[in-house]
Short mmCIF file of C-alpha atoms in Angstrom, two decimals:
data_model
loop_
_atom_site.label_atom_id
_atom_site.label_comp_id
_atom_site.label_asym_id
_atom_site.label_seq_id
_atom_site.Cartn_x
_atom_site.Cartn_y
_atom_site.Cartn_z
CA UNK Q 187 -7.22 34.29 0.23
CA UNK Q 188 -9.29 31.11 0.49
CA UNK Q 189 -8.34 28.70 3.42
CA UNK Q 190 -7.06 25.51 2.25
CA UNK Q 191 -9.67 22.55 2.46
CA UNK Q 192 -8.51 19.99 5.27
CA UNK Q 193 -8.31 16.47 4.34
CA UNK Q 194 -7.47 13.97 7.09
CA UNK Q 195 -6.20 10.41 6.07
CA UNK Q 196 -6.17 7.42 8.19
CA UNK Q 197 -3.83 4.56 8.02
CA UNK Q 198 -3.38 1.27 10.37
CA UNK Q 199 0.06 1.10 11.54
CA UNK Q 200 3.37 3.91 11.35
CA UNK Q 201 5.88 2.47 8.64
CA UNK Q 202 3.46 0.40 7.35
CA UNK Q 203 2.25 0.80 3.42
CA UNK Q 204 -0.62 2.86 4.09
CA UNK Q 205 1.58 4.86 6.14
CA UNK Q 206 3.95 5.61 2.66
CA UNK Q 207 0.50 6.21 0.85
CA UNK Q 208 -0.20 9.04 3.00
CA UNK Q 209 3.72 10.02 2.55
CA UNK Q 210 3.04 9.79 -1.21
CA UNK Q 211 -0.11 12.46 -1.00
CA UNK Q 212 1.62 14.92 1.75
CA UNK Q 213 4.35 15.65 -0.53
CA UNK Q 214 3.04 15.29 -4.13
CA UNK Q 215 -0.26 16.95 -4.07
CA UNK Q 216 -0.47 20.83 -2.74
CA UNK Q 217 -3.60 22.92 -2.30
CA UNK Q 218 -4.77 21.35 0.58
CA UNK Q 219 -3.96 20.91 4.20
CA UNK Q 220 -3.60 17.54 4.98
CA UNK Q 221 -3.92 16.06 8.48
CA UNK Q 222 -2.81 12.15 9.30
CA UNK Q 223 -3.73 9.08 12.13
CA UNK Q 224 -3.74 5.44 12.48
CA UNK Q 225 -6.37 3.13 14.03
CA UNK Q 226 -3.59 1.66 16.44
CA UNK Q 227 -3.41 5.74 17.92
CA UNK Q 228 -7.37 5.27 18.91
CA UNK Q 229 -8.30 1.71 19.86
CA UNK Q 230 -12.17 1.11 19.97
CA UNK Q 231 -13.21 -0.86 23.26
CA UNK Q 232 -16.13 -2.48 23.70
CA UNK Q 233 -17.92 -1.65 20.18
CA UNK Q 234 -21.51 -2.64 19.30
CA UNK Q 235 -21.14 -3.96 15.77
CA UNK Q 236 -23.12 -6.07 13.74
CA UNK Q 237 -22.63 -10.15 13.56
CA UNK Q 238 -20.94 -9.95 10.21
CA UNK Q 239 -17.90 -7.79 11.97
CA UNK Q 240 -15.27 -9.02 13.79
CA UNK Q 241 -13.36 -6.65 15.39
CA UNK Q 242 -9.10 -7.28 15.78
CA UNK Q 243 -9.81 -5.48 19.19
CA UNK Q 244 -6.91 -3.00 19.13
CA UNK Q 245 -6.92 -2.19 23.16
CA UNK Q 246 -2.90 -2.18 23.40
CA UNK Q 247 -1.35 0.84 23.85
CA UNK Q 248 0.26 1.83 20.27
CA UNK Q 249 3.38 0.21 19.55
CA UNK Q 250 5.06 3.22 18.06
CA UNK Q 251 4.08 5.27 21.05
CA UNK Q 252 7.10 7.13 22.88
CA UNK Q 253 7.73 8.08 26.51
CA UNK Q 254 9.05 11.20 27.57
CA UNK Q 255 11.41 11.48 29.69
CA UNK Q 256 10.64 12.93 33.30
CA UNK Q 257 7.18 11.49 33.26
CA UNK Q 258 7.40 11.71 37.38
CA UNK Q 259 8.45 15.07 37.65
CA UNK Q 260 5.82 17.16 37.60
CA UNK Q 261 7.66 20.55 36.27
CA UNK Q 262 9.86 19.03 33.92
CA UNK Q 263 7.24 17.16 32.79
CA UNK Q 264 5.23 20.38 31.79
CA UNK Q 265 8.14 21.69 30.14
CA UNK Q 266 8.64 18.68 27.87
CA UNK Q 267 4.90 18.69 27.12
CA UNK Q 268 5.16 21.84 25.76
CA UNK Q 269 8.31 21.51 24.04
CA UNK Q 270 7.44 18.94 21.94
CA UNK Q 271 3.99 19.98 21.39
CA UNK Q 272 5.11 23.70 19.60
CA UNK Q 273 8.46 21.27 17.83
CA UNK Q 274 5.50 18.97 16.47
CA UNK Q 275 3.15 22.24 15.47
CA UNK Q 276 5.97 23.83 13.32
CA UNK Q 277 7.07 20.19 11.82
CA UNK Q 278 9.83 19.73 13.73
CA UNK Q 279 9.17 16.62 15.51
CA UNK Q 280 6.86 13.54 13.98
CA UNK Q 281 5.46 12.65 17.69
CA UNK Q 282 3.13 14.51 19.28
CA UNK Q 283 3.22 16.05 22.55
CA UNK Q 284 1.41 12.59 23.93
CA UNK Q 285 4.41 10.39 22.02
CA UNK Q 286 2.09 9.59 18.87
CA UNK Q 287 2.69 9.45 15.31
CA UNK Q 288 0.32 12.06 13.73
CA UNK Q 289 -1.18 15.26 13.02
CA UNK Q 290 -4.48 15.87 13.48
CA UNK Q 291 -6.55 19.15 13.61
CA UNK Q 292 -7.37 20.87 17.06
CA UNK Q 293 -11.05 21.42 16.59
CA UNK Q 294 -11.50 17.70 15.37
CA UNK Q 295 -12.96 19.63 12.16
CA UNK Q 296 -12.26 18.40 8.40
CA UNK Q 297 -13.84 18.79 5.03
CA UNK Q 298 -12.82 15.28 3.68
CA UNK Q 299 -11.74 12.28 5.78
CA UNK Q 300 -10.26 9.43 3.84
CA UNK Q 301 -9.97 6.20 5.99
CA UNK Q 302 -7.86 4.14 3.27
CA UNK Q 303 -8.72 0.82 4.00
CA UNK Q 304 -12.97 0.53 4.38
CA UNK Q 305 -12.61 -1.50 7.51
CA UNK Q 306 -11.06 2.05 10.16
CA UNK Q 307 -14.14 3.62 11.71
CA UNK Q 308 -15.43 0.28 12.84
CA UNK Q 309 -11.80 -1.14 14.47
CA UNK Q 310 -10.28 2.22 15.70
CA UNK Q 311 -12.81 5.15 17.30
CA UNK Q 312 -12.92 7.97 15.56
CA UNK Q 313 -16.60 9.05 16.21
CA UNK Q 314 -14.70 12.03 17.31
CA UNK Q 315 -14.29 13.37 13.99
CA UNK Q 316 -16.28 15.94 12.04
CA UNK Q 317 -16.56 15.60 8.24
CA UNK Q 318 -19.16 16.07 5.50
CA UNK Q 319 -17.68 13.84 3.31
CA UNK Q 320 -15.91 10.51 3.46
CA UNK Q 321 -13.53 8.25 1.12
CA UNK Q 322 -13.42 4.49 1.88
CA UNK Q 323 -10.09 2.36 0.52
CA UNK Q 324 -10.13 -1.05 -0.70
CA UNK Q 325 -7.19 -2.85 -2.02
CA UNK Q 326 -7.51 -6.04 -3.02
CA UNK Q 327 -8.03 -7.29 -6.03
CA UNK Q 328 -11.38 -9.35 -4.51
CA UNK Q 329 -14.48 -8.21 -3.96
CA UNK Q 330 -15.57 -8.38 -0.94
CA UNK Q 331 -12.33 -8.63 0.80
CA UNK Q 332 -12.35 -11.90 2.49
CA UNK Q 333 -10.01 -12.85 5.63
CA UNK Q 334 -9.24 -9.05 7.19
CA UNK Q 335 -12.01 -8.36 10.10
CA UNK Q 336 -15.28 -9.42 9.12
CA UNK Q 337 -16.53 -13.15 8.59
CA UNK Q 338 -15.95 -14.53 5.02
CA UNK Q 339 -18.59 -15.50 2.71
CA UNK Q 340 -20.37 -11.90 2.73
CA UNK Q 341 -22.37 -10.95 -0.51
CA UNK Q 342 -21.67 -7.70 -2.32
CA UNK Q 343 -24.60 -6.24 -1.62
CA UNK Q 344 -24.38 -7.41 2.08
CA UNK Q 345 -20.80 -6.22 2.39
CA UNK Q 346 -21.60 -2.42 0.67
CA UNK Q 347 -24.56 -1.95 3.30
CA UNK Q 348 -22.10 -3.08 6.43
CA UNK Q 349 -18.79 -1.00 5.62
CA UNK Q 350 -19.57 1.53 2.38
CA UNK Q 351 -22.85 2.75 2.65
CA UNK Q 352 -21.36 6.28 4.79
CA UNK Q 353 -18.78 6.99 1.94
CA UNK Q 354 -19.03 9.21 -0.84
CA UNK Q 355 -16.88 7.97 -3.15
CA UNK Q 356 -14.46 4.62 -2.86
CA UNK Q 357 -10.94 4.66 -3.27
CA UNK Q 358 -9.10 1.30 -5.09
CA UNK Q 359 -5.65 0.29 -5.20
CA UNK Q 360 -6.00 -0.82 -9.07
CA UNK Q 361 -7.42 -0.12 -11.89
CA UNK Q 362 -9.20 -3.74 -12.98
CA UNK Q 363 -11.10 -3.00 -9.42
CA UNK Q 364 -13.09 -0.32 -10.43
CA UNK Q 365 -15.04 -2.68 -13.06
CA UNK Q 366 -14.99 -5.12 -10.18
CA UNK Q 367 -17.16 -2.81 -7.15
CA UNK Q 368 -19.33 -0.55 -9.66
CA UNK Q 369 -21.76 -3.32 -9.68
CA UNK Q 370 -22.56 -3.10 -6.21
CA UNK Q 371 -21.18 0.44 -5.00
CA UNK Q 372 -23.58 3.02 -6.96
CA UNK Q 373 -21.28 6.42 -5.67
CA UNK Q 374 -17.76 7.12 -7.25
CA UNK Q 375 -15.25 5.22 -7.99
CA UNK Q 376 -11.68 6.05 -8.29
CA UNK Q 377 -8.21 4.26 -8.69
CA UNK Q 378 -5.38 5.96 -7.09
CA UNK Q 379 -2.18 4.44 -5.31
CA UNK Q 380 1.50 5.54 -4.83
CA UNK Q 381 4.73 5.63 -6.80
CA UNK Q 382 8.02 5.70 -5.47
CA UNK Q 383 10.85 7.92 -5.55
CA UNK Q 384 11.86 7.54 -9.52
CA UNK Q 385 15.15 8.81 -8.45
CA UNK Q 386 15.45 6.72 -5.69
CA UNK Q 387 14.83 3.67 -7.52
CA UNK Q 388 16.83 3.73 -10.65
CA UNK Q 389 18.43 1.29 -12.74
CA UNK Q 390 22.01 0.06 -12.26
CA UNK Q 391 24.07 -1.77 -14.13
CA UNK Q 392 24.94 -5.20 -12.66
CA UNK Q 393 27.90 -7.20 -12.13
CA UNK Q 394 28.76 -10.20 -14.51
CA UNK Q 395 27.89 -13.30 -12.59
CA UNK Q 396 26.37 -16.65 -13.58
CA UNK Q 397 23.64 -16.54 -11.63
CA UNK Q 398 20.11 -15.79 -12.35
CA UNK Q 399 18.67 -13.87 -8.95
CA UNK Q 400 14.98 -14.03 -8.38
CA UNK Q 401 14.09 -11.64 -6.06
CA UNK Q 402 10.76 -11.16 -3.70
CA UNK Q 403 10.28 -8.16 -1.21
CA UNK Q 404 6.86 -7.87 1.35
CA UNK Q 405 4.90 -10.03 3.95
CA UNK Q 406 5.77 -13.61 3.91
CA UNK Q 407 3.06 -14.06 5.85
CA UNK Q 408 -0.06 -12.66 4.21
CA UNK Q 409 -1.20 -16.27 2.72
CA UNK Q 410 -2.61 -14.66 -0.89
CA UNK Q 411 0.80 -13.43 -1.70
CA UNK Q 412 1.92 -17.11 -1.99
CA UNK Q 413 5.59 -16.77 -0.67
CA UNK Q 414 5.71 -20.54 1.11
CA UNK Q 415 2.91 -21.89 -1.15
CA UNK Q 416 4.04 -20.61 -4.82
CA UNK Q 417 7.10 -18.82 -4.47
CA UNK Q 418 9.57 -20.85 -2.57
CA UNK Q 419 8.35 -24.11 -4.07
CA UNK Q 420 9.03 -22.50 -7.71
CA UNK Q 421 12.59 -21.70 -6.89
CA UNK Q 422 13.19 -25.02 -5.43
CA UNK Q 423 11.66 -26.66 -8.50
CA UNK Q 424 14.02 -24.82 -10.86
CA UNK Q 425 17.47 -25.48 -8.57
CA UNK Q 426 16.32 -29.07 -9.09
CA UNK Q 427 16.10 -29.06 -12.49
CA UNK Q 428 19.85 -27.61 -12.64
CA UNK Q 429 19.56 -23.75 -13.38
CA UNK Q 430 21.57 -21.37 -11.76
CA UNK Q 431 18.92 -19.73 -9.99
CA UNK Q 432 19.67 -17.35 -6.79
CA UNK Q 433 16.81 -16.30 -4.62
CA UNK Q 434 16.86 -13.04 -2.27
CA UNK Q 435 13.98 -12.17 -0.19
CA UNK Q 436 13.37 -8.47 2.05
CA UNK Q 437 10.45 -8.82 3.98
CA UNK Q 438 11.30 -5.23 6.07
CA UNK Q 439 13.49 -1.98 5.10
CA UNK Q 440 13.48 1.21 4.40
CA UNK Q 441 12.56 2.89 0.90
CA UNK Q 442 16.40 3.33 0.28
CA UNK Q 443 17.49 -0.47 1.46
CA UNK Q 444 14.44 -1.67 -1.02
CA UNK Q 445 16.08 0.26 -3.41
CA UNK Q 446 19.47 -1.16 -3.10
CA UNK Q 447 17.53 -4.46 -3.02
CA UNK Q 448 16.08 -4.35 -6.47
CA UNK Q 449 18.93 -3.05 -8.12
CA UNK Q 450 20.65 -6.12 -7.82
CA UNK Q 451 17.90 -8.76 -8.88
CA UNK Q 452 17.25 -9.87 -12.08
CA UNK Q 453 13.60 -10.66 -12.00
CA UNK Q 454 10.75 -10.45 -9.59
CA UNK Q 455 8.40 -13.15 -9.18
CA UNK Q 456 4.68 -12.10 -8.17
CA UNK Q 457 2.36 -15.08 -6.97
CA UNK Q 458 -0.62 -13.22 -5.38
CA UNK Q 459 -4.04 -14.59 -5.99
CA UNK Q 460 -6.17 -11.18 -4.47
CA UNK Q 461 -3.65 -8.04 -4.57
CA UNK Q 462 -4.23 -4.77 -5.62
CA UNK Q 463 -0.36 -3.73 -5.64
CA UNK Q 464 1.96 -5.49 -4.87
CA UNK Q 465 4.64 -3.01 -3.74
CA UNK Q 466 7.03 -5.13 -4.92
CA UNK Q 467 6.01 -4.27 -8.39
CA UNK Q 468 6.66 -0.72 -8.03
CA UNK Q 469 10.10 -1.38 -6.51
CA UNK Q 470 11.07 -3.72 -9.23
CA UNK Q 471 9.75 -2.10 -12.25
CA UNK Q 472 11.56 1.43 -11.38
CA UNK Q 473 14.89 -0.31 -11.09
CA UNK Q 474 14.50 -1.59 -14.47
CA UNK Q 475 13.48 -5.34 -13.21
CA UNK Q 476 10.78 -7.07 -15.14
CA UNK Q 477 8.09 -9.37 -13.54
CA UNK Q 478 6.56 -12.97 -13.98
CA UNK Q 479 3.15 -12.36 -12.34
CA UNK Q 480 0.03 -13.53 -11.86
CA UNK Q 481 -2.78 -11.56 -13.72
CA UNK Q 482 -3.48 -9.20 -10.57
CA UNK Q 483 -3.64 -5.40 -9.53
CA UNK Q 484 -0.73 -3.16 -11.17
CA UNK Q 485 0.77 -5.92 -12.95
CA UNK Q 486 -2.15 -5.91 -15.00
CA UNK Q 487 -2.35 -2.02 -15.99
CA UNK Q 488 1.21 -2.15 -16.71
CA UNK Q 489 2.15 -5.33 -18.46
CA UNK Q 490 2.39 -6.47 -22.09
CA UNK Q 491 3.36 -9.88 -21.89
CA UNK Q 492 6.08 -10.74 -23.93
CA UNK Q 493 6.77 -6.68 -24.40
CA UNK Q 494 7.91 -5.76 -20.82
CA UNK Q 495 7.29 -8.82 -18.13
CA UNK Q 496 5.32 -11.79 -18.86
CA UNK Q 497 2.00 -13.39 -17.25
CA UNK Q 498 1.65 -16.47 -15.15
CA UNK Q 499 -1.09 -18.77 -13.95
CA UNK Q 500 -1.14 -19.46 -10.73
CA UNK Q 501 -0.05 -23.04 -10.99
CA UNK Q 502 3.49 -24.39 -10.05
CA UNK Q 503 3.90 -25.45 -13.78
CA UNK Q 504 2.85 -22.93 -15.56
CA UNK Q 505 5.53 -20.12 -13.04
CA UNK Q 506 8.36 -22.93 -14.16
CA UNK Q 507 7.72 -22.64 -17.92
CA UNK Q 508 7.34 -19.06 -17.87
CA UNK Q 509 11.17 -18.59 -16.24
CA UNK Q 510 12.53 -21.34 -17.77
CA UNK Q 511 11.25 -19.89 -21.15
CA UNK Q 512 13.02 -15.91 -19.51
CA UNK Q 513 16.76 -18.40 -18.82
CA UNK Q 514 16.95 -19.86 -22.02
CA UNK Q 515 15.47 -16.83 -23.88
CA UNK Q 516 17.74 -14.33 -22.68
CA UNK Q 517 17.49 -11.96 -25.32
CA UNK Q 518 13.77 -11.64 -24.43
CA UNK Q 519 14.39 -11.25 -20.72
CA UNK Q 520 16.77 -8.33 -22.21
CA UNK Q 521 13.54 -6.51 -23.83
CA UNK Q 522 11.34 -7.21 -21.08
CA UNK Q 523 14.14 -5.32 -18.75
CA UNK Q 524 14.61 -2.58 -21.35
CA UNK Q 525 10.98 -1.90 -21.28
CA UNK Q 526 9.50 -2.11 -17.85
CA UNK Q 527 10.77 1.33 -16.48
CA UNK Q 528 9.41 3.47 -18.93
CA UNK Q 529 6.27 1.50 -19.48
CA UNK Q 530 5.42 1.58 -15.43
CA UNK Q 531 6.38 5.90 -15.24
CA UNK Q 532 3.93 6.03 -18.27
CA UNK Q 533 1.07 4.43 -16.56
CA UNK Q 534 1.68 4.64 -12.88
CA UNK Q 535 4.36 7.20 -11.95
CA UNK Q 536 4.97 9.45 -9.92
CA UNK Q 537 3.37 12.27 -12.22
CA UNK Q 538 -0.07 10.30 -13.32
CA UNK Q 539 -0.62 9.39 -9.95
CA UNK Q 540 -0.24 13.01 -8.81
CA UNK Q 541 -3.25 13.65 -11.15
CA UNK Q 542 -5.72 10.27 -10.05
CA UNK Q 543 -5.48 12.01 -6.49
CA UNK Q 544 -6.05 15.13 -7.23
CA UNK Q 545 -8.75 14.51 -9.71
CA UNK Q 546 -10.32 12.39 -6.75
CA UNK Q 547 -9.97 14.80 -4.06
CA UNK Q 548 -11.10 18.02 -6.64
CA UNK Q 549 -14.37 15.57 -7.43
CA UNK Q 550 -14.88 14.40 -3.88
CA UNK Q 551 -15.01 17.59 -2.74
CA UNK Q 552 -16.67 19.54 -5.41
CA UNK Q 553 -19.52 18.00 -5.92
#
């Protein structure tokens, strides 16, 4: 029997998004052995980079680290080492037996790393690690990336040499991205990204009520998803005018409490300017909730305006006429909530992205 290629994937922070990407890929795809770390595990001090990097400087001890009890006791310490060491070997226990999230290979020794966001090796060491081929993520809808560690302004060609010319193939969070790096990034590009439970988040049928509950889940403040600058100031806008518009916002929760969220909202309202999800489109679209969005990442793969959410500029008026048009048209917001579900499974569940990833990792790998 063959031995199972070993893929190790490398996120920024436990609980975080990249962290439920790597979730997504551990329990959807089989054939291979997959291994998992974050850059706040392995912080790189005192780096040579280049001028156009500027590194966060991750030196704190991880946040999600645990202590183990008995640290000062020598013999009890030994035991507990050990303990949780063979508990974290046979799955048992998601710290290791030094109190970190992750599962990494003894020997250091992988066929395929993928480091999902192209910034990793550079903020976090992991010159450790032995791989013959690599994967580099980007996703954002805006190439380069602008505003994460490296100074603004850089050209594509500029930004490919600095962060993606050691990769073998780059990994986007969107479809409309791959037309945006093959210009500049000559190796393989593929789109791949999660889905979410479709059981999980389902449908449910809502209580009468009169109002009209807009609903917004993610990082208030990550300034291109326009929360205080777009979304709040639409909401306000349409209270003024006199509709009977609720707004709910989740900004933290678990998969299950996101679910609960959604099923309760009647339409999502997606501002970003540069985004190559947003989660909050997954959520909402399983539970049967349509979307006014700006023209970005998923939104538009899955979208037919008019058919099953509609499009927005990113302009104050333009989001106002588009949900005025959904409160006084509610027979189209009816179609547009009918439709979403089965339009985002098509496209982007849980089954076609089982095949993006494994038709990257089979290529990757292969070739």
């Amino acid at each position: 029997m063959s031995q199972k290629k070993r893929i190790l994937l490398i996120g920024d922070t436990p609980g975080w998004a990249f962290h439920r990407i790597i979730e997504f890929i551990q329990n959807n795809i089989p054939g291979y052995d997959f291994f998992f770390d974050f850059t706040v595990n392995r912080p790189r001090i005192g780096a040579s980079v280049s001028s156009d990097f500027v590194s966060r400087g991750t030196v704190s001890p991880s946040p999600v680290r645990t202590k183990w009890p008995f640290q000062n006791i020598y013999i009890l310490r030994g035991l507990v080492y050990r303990t949780v060491k063979f508990l974290h070997r046979i799955g048992l226990s998601k710290f290791d037996e030094n109190g970190f999230i992750r599962k990494i290979a003894s020997d250091n020794c992988y066929d395929l790393v993928v480091y999902l966001d192209y910034y990793m090796n550079k903020d976090a060491d992991f010159d450790h690690i032995k791989a013959p081929k690599t994967i580099k993520g980007i996703f954002t809808d805006q190439f380069p990336p602008t505003g994460v560690i490296h100074k603004t302004g850089l050209t594509p060609k500029v930004f490919v040499e600095e962060f993606l010319n050691d990769c073998n193939a780059l990994l986007v969070g969107s479809p409309s991205s791959v037309k945006l790096y093959s210009e500049a990034f000559k190796q393989p590009i593929f789109f791949a990204n999660l889905c979410y439970d479709e059981f999980l988040f389902v449908p449910k049928i809502k209580k009468k009520r009169k109002s009209f509950v807009i609903g917004w889940t993610g990082n208030p403040d990550r300034e291109f998803k326009g929360f205080y600058s777009h979304v709040l100031p639409t909401i306000k806008a349409l209270q003024a005018k006199g509709y009977p518009v609720e707004f709910r916002s989740q900004f933290t929760g678990s998969l299950s409490s996101l679910a609960t969220f959604w099923q309760d909202i009647d339409l999502a309202l997606i501002t970003s300017e540069a985004d190559a999800g947003p989660s909050m489109f997954i959520e909402a679209s399983l539970c049967g909730v349509p979307s006014v969005s700006t023209k970005i990442g998923l939104p538009s793969f899955v979208i037919e305006d008019g058919i099953n959410g509609l499009f927005c500029e990113r302009r104050l008026d333009d989001m106002l006429l588009k949900i005025q048009r959904l409160l006084d048209e509610p027979e189209l917001h009816k179609r547009l909530k009918n439709n979403i579900r089965a339009s985002f499974i098509k496209e982007l569940g849980v089954e076609a992205q089982k095949k993006r990833w494994d038709k990257l990792f089979n290529a990757v790998l292969n070739e």
